[in-house]
Short mmCIF file of C-alpha atoms and ligand atoms in Angstrom, two decimals:
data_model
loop_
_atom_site.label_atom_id
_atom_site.label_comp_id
_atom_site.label_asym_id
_atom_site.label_seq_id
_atom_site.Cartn_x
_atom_site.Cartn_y
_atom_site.Cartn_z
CA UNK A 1200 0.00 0.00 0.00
CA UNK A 1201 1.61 3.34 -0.95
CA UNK A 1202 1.80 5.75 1.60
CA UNK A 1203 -0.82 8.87 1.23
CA UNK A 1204 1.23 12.42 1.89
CA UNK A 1205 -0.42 15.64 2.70
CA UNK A 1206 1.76 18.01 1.53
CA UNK A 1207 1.52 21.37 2.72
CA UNK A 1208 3.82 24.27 1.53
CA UNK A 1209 2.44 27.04 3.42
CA UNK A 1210 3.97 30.63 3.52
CA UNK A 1211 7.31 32.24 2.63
CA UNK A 1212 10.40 29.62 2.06
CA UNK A 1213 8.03 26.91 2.92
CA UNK A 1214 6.80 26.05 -1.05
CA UNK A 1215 10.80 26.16 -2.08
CA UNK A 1216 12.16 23.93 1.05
CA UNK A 1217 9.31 21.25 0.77
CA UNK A 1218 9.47 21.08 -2.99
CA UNK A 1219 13.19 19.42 -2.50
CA UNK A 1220 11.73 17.45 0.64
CA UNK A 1221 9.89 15.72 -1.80
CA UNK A 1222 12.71 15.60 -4.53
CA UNK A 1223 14.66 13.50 -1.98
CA UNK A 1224 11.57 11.22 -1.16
CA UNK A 1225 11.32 10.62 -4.83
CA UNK A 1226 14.72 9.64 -5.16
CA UNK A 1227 14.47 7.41 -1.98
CA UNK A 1228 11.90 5.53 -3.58
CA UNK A 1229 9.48 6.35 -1.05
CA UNK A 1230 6.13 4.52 -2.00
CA UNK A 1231 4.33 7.52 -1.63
CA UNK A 1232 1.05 9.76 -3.19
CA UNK A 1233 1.38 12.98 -2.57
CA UNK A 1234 -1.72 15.47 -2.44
CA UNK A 1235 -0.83 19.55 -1.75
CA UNK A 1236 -3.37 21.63 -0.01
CA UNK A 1237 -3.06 25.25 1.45
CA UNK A 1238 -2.27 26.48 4.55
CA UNK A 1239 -1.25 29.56 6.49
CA UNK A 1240 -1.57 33.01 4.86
CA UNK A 1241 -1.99 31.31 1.46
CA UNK A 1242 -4.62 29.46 2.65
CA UNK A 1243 -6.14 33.01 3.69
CA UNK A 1244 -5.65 34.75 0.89
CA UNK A 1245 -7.64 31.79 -1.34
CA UNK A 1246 -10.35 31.10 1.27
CA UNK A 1247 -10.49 33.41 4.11
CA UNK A 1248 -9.15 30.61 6.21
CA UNK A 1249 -6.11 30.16 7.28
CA UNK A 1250 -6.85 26.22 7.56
CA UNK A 1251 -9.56 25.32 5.43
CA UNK A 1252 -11.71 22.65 6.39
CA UNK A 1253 -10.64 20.57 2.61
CA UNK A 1254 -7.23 20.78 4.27
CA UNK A 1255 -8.15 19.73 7.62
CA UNK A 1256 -9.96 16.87 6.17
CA UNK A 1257 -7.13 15.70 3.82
CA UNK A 1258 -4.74 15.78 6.74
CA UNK A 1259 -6.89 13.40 8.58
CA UNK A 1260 -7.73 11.11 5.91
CA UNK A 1261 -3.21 10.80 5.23
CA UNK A 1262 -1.28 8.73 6.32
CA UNK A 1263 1.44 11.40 7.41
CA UNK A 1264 1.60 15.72 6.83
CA UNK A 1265 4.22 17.32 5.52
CA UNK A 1266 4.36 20.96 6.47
CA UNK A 1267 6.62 23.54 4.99
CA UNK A 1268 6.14 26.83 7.15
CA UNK A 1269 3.43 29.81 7.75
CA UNK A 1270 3.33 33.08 8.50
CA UNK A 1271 5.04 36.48 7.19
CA UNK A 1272 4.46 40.39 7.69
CA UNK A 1273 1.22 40.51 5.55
CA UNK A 1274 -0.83 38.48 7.82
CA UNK A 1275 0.51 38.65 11.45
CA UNK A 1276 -1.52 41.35 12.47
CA UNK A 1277 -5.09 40.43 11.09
CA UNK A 1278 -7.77 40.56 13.88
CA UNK A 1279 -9.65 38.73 15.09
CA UNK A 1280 -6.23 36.55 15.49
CA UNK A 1281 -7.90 33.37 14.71
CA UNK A 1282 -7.27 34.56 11.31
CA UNK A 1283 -3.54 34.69 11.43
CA UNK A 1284 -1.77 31.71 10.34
CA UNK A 1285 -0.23 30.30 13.25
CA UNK A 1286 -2.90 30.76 15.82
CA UNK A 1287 -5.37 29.74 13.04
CA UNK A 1288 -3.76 27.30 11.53
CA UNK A 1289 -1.35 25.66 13.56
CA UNK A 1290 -2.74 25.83 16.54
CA UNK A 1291 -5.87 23.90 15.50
CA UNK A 1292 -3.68 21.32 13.14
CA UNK A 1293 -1.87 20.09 16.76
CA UNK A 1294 -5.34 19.95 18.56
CA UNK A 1295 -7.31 18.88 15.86
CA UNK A 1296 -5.13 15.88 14.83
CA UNK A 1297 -4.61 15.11 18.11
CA UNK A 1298 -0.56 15.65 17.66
CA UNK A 1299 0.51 15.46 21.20
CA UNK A 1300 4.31 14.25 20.98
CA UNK A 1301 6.78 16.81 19.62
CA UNK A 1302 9.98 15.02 18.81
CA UNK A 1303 12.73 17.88 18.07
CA UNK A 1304 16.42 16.09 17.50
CA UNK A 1305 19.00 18.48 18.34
CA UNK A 1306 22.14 17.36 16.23
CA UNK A 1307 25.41 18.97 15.28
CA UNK A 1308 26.93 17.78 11.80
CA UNK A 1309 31.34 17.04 12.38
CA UNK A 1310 30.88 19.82 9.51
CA UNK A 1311 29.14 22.25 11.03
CA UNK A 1312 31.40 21.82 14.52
CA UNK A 1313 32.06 25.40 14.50
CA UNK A 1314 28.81 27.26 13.49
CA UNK A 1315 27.74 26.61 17.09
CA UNK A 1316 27.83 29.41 19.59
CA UNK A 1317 29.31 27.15 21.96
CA UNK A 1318 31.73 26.52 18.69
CA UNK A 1319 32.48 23.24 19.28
CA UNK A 1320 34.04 23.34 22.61
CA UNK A 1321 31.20 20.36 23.56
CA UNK A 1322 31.78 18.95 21.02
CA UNK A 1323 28.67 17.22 18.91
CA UNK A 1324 25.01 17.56 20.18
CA UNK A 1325 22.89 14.79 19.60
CA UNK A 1326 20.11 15.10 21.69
CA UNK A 1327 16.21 15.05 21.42
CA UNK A 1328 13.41 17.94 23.05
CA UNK A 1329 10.25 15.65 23.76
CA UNK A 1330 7.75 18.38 24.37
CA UNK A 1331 4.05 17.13 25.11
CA UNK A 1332 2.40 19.44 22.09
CA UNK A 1333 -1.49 19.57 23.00
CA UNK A 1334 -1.52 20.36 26.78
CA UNK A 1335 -0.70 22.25 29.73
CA UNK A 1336 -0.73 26.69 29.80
CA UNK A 1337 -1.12 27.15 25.92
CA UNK A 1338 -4.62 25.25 26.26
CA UNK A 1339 -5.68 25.19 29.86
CA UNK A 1340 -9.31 26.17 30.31
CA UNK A 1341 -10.41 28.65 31.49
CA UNK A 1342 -8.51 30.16 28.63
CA UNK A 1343 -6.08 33.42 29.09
CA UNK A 1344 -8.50 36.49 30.25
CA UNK A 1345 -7.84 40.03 31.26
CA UNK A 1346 -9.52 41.19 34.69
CA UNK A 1347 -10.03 44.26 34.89
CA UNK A 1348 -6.89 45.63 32.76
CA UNK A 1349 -4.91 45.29 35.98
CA UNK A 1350 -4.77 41.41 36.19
CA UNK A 1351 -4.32 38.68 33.72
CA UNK A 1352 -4.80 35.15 33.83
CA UNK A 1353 -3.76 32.02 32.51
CA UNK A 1354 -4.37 28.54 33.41
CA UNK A 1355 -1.98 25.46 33.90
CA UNK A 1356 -3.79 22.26 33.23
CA UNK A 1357 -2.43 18.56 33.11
CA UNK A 1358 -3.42 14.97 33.78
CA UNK A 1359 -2.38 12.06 34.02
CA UNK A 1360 -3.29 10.65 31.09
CA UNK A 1361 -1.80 13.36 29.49
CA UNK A 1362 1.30 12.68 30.67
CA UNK A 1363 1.21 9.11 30.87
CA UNK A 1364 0.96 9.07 26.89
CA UNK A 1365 3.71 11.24 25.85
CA UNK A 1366 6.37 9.65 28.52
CA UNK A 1367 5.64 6.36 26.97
CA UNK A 1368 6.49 8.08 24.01
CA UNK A 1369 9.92 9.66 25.82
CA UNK A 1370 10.87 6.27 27.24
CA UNK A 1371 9.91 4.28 24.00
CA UNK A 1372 12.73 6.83 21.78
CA UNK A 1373 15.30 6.33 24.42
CA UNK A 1374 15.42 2.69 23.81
CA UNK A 1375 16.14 3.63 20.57
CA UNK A 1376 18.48 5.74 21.51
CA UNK A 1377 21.21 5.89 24.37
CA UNK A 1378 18.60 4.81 26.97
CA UNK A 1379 19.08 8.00 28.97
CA UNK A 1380 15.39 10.16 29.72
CA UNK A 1381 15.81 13.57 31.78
CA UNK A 1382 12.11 14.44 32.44
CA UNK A 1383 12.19 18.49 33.42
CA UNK A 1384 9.27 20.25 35.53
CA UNK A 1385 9.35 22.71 38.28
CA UNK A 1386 8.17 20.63 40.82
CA UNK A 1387 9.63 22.50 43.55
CA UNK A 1388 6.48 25.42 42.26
CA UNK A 1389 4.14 23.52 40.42
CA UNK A 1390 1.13 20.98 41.15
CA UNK A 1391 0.63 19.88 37.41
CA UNK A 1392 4.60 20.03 37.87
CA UNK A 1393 4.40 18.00 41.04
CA UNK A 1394 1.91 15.63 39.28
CA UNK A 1395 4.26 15.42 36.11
CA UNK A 1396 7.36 14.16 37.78
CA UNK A 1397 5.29 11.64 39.97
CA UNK A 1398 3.43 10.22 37.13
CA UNK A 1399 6.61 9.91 35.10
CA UNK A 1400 8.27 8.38 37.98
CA UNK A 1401 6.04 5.51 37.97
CA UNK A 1402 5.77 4.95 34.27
CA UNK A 1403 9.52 4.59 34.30
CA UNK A 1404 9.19 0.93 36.39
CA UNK A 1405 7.71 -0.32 32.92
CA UNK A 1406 11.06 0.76 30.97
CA UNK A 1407 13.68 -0.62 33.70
CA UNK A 1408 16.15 -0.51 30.68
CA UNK A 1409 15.65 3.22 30.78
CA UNK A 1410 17.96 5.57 32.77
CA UNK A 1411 15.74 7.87 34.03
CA UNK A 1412 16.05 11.30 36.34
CA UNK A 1413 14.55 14.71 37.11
CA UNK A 1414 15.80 17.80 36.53
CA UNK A 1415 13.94 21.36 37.70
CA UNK A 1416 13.24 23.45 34.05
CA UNK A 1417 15.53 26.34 35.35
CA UNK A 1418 18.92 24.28 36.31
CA UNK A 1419 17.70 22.18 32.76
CA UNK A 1420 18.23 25.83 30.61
CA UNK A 1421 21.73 26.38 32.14
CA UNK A 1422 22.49 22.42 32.10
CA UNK A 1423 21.95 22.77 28.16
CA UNK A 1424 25.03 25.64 27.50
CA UNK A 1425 26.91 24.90 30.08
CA UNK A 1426 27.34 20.62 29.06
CA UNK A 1427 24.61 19.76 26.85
CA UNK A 1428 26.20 16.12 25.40
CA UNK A 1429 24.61 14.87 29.18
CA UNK A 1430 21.46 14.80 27.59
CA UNK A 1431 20.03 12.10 25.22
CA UNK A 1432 16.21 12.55 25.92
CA UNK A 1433 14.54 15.39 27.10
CA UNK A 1434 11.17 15.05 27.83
CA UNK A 1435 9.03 17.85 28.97
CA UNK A 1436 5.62 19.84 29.26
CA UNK A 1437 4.62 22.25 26.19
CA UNK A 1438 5.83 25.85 27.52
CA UNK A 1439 9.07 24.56 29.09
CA UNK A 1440 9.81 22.53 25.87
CA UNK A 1441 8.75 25.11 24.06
CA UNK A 1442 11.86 27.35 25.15
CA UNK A 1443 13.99 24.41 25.99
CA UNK A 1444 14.09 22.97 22.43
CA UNK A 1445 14.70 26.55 20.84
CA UNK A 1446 17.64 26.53 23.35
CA UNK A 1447 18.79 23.45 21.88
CA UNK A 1448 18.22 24.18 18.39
CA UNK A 1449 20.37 27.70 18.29
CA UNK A 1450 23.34 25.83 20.25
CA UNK A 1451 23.69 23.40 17.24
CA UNK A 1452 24.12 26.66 14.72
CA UNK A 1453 21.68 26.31 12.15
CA UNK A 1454 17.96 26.76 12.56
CA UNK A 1455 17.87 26.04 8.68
CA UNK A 1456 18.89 22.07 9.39
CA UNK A 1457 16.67 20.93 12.54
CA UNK A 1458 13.76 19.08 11.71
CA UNK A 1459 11.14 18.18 13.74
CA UNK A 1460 7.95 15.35 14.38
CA UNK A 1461 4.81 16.15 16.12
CA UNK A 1462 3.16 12.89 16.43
CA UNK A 1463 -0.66 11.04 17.02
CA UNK A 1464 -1.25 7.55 18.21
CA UNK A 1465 -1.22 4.76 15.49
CA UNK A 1466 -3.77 4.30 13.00
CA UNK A 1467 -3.98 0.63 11.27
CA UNK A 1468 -0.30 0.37 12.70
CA UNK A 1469 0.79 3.88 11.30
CA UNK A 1470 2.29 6.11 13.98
CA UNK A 1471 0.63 9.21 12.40
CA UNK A 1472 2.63 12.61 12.48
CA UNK A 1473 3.17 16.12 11.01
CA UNK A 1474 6.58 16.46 9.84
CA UNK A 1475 8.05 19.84 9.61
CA UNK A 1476 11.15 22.06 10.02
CA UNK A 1477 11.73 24.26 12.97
CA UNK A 1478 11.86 27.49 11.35
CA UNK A 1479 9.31 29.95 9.97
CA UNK A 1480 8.58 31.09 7.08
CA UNK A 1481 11.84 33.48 6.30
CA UNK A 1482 9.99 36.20 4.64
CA UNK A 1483 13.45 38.49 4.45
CA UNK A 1484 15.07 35.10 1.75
CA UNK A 1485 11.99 34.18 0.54
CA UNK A 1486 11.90 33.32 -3.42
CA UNK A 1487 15.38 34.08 -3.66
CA UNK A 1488 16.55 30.73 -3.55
CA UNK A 1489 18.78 31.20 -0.32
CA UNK A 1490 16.53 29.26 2.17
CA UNK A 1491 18.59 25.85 3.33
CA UNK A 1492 16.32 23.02 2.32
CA UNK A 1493 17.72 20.33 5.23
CA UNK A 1494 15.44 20.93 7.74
CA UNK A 1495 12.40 20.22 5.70
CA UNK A 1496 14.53 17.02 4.66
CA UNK A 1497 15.59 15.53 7.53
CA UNK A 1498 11.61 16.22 8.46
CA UNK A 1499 10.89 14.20 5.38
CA UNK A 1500 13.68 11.52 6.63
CA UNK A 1501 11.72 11.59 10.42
CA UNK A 1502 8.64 10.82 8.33
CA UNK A 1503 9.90 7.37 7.21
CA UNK A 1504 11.27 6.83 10.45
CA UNK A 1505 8.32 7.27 12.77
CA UNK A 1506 5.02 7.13 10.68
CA UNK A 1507 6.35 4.26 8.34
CA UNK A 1508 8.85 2.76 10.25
CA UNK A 1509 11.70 2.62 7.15
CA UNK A 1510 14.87 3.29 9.27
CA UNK A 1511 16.55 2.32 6.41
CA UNK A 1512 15.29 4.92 3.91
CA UNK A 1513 15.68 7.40 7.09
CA UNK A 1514 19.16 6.44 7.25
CA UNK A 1515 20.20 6.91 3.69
CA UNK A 1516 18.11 10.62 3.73
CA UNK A 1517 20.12 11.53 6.59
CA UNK A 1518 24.00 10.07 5.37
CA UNK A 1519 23.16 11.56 1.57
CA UNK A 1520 22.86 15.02 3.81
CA UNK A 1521 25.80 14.36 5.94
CA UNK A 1522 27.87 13.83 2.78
CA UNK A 1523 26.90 17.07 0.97
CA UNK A 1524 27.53 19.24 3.79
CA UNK A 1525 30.95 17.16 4.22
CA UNK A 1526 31.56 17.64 0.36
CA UNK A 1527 31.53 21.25 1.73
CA UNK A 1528 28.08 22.21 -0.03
CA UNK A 1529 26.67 25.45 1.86
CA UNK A 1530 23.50 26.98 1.44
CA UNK A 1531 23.95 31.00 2.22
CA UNK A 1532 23.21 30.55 5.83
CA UNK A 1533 25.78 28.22 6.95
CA UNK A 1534 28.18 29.12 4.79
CA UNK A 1535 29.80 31.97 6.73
CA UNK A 1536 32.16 33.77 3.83
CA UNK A 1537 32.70 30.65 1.25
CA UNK A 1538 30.88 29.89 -1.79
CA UNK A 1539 27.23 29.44 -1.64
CA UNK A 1540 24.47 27.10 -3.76
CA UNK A 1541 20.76 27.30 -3.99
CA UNK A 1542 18.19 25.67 -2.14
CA UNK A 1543 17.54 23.60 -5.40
CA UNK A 1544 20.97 22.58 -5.77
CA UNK A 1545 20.98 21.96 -2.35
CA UNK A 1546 18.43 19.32 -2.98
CA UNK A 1547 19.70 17.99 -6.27
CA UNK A 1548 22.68 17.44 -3.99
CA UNK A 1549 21.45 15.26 -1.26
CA UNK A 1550 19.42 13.25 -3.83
CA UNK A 1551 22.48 12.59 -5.80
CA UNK A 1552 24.60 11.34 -2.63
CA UNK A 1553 21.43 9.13 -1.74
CA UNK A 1554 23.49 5.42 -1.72
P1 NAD B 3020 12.19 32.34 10.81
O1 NAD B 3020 12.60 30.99 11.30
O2 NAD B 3020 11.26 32.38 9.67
O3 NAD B 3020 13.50 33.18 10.41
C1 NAD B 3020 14.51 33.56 11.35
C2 NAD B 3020 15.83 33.83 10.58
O4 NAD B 3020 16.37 32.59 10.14
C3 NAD B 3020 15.63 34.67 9.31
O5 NAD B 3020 16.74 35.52 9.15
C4 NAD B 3020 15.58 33.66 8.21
O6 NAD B 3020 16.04 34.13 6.96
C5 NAD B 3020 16.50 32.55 8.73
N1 NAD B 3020 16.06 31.22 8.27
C6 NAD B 3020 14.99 30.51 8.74
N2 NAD B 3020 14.89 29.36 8.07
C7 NAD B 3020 15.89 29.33 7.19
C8 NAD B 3020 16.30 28.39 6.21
N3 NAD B 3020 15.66 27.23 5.99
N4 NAD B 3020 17.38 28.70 5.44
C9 NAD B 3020 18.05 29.84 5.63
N5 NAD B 3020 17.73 30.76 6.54
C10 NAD B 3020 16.65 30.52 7.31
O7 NAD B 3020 11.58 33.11 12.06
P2 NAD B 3020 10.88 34.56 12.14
O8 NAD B 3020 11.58 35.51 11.23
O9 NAD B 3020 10.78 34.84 13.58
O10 NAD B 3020 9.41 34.32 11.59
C11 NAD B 3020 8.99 34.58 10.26
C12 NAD B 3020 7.55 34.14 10.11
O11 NAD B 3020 7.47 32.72 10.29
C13 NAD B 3020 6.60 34.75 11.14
O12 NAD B 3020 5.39 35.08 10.50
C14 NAD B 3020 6.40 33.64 12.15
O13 NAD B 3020 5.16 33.76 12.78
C15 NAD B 3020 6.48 32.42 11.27
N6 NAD B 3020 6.88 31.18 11.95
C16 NAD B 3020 6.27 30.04 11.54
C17 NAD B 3020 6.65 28.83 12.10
C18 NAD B 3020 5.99 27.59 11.59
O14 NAD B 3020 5.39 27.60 10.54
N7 NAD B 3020 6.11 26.48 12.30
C19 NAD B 3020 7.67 28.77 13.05
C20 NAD B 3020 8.30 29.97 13.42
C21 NAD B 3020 7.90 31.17 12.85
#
């Protein structure tokens, strides 16, 4: 059965960057149909929505999403802000797909050593932000509400299921992994934090073969500069992994090759997931051929990793871009003052190296 891919391009960079996503699926051999639909300010322009429901409902009925990015200067002020693309569209894509498990792999490339702030003196990263996607402040009801003009609130919800689902998720990629899970909360503040870490605790007596401690969110922000090759798996709430896997991102050097997974439970034994870079939409490179398409690869490569469980196409993605940026091939952002190709050739590249 060929695998059925929503593909969509969204704003800014995001149309050029997926376009070679899928060049390098192609080439992988990737069983795959591939249907586009709109999203983001596109989406708004065409329809009035910034996630139509034909896009909603293609997304549900595929096996697996891949998203380029949305956003940009023409639409981020549009009231009422349902209308803008990321609180109308993205927002509602991780709710209504029910993607609760953000998987963001922080990796440094022996290439790319140096591009890090931290240049290289920790040598490579390779660690992954687990960030529960669906939950906690950004959707606690009663939602966020002035009082008065004085006083704002906003509320902090978990449960147990909650986190029950995306630690099995945490302790299920560490096996796969080094078999080391740090699960960060401030429980020293927090109930839902207090809840978290005792929940977790207990779950971890199930994964024996897991290495598992607790580390408090601010000690976890300083623990990531100061030595962050301790960490394998981080697994966390939204807001804390929210800033925690930005953190992680910037001290690898290049926002333009971090991918990312935010993932469902399994349907007929798919895990299904929305597969998309970290960064935005670049509106200051876009259609200039300058964005880097990696991220939006390596998102593709995640894709046959998780939702269809091919390591072994995941594998050759992920060397074919290794060898490119070890051939020295730069796209403008990480190649400091040396010579510079486009995000096509970029792509042309890493499908060539495919072995
Ligand atoms: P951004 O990630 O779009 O860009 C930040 C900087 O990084 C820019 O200088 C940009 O040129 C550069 N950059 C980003 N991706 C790159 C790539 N692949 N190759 C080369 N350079 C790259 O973040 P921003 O400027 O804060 O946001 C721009 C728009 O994107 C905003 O409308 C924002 O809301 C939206 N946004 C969307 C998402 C998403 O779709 N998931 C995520 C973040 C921001």
């Amino acid at each position: 059965m060929p695998y059925k891919i929503a593909v969509l391009p969204g704003d800014g960079i995001g149309p050029e960057v997926v376009a070679e996503a899928l060049k390098v699926l192609k080439a992988v051999g990737a069983p795959s149909e591939f249907e586009h639909a709109l999203v983001g300010g596109s989406a708004y322009d065409a329809t009035g929505n910034p996630l139509p429901p034909a896009t909603l409902e293609l997304c549900r009925q595929a096996d697996a999403v891949l998203l380029g990015a949305v956003g940009g200067p023409k639409w981020d002020r549009l009231e009422p802000v349902e209308l803008r693309p990321e609180v109308g569209a993205l927002l509602p894509l991780r709710a209504e797909l029910n993607l609760y498990a953000n998987v963001r792999p922080a990796h440094t490339f022996h290439a790319l050593v140096n591009a890090s702030p931290l240049k290289g003196k920790n040598g490579l990263i390779d660690l992954v932000v687990m960030r529960e996607l669906t939950g906690g402040i950004y959707f606690g009801k009663p939602r966020e509400r002035r009082e008065g003009g004085t006083q704002a609130v906003d509320t902090c919800v978990y449960s147990r299921f909650e986190i029950e689902r995306i630690a099995h998720r945490g302790f299920e990629i560490a096996r796969q992994r080094r078999s080391k899970m740090v699960s960060v909360d401030k429980a020293n503040v927090l109930e839902t934090s207090r809840l978290w870490r005792e929940t977790v605790t207990a779950l971890g007596t199930d994964y024996p073969d897991v290495e598992l401690s607790h580390m408090l969110v601010d000690n976890c922000a300083m623990q990531l500069v100061r030595d962050p090759r301790q960490f394998d798996v981080i697994l966390t709430e939204n807001m804390f992994g929210d800033i925690l896997s930005d953190e992680a991102a910037v001290i690898t050097g290049s926002l333009g090759l971090l991918p990312s997974a935010s993932l469902s439970d399994a349907r007929d034994g798919r895990v299904f997931g929305l597969y998309e870079p970290i960064h935005g939409s670049a509106p200051d490179i876009a259609g200039q051929g300058k964005a880097n398409p990696l991220a939006a690869i390596l998102s593709a490569a995640m894709m046959m990793r998780f939702s269809f469980g091919d390591a072994q196409s995941a594998d050759r993605i992920e060397r074919a871009v290794e060898r490119a940026l070890n051939d020295g091939l730069r796209t403008a952002d990480i190649a400091g003052h040396g010579p510079t190709i486009s995000t096509t050739q970029m792509g042309d590249a890493v499908a060539a190296r495919l072995s």
